[in-house]
PDB file of C-alpha atoms in Angstrom:
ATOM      1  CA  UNK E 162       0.000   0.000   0.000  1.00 61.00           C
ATOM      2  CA  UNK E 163       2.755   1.949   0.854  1.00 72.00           C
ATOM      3  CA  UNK E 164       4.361   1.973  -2.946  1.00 81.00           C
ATOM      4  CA  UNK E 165       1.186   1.458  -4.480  1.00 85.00           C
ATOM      5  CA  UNK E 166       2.156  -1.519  -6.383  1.00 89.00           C
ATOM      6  CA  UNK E 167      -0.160  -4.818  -6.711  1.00 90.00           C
ATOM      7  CA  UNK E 168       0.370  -7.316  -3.895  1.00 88.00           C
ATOM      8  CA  UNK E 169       2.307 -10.097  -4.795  1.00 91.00           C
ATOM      9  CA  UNK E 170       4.996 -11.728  -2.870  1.00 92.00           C
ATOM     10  CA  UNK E 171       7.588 -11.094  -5.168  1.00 93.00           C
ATOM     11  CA  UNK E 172       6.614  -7.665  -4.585  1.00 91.00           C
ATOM     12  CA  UNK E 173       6.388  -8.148  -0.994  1.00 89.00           C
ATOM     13  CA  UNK E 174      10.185  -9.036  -1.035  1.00 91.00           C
ATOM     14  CA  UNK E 175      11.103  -6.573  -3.120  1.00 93.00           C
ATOM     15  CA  UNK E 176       9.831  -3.870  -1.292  1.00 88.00           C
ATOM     16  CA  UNK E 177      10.820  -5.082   1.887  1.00 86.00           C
ATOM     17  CA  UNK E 178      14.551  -4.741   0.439  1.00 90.00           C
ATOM     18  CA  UNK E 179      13.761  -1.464  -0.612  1.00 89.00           C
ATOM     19  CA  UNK E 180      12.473  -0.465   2.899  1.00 83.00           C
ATOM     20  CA  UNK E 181      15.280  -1.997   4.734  1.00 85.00           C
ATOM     21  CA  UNK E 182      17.834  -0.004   2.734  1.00 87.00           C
ATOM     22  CA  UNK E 183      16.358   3.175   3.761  1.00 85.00           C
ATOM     23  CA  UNK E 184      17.403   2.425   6.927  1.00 86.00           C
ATOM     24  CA  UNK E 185      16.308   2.774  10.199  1.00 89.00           C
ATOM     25  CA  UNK E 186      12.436   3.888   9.365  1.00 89.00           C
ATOM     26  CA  UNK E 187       9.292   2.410   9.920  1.00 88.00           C
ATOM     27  CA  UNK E 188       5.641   2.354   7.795  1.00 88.00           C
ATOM     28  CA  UNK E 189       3.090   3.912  10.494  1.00 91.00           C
ATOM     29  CA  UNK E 190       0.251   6.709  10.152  1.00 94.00           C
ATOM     30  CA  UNK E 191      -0.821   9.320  12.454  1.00 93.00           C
ATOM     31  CA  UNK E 192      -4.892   9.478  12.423  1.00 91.00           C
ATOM     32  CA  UNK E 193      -5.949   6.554   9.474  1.00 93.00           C
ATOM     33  CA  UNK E 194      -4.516   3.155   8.622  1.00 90.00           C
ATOM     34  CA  UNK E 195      -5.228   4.087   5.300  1.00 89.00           C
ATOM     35  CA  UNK E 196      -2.740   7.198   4.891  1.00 90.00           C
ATOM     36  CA  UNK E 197       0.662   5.180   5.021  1.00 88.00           C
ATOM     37  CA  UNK E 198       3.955   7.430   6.224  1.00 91.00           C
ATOM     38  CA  UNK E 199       7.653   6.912   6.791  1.00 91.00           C
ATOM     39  CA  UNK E 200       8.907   8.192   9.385  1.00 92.00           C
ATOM     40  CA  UNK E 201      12.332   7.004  11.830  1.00 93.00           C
ATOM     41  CA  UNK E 202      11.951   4.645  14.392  1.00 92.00           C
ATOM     42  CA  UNK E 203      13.340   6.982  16.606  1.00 93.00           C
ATOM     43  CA  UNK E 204      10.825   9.823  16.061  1.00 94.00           C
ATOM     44  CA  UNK E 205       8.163   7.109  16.585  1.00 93.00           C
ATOM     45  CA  UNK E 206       9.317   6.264  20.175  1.00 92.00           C
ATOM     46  CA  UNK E 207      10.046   9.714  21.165  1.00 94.00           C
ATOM     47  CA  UNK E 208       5.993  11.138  20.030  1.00 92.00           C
ATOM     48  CA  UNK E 209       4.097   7.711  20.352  1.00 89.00           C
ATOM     49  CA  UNK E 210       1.138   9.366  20.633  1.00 92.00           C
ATOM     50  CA  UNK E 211       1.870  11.026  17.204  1.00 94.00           C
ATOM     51  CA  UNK E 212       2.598   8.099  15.271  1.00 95.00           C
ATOM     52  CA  UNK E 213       0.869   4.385  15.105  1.00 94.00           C
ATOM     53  CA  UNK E 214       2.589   1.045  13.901  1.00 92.00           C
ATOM     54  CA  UNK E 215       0.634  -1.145  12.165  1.00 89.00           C
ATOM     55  CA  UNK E 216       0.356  -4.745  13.438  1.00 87.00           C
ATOM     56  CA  UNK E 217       2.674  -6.999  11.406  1.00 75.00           C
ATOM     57  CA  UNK E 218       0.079  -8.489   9.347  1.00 56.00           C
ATOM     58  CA  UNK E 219      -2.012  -5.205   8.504  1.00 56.00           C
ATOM     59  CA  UNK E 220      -0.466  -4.685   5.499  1.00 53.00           C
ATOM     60  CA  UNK E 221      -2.455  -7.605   3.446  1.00 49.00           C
ATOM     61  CA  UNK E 222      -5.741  -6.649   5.153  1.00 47.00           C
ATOM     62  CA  UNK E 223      -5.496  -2.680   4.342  1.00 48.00           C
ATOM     63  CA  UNK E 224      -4.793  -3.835   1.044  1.00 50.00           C
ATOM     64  CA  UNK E 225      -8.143  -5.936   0.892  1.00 45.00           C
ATOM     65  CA  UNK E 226      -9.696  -2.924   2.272  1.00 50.00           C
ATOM     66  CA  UNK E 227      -8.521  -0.384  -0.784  1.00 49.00           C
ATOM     67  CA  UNK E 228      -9.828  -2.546  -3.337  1.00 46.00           C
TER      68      UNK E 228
END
């Protein structure tokens, strides 16, 4: 949801890499689970009540969701 690409698992793993070699950020949202942002993990943990993690297996569900 995040890239706006179809969900496959090749994608899945692509973007994954992708994410991971931004470095140390997170996927989260402020206000709806719909409205994906990056943001550090740091800044999450110092304004928790700014930013929301999604539970690990969100992602497929939101997608469901969008369609």
């Amino acid at each position: 949801m995040f890239f706006y690409v179809e969900y496959t698992e090749s994608n899945v793993m692509k973007y994954k890499k992708v994410l991971k070699d931004y470095g140390d950020v997170e996927i989260c949202y402020n206000t709806d689970p719909k409205q994906p942002i990056l943001v550090t993990t740091r800044r999450i943990h110092e304004c928790p009540h700014s930013y929301r993690l999604y539970p690990a297996n969100a992602f497929h569900s939101l997608e469901i969701d969008c369609n």
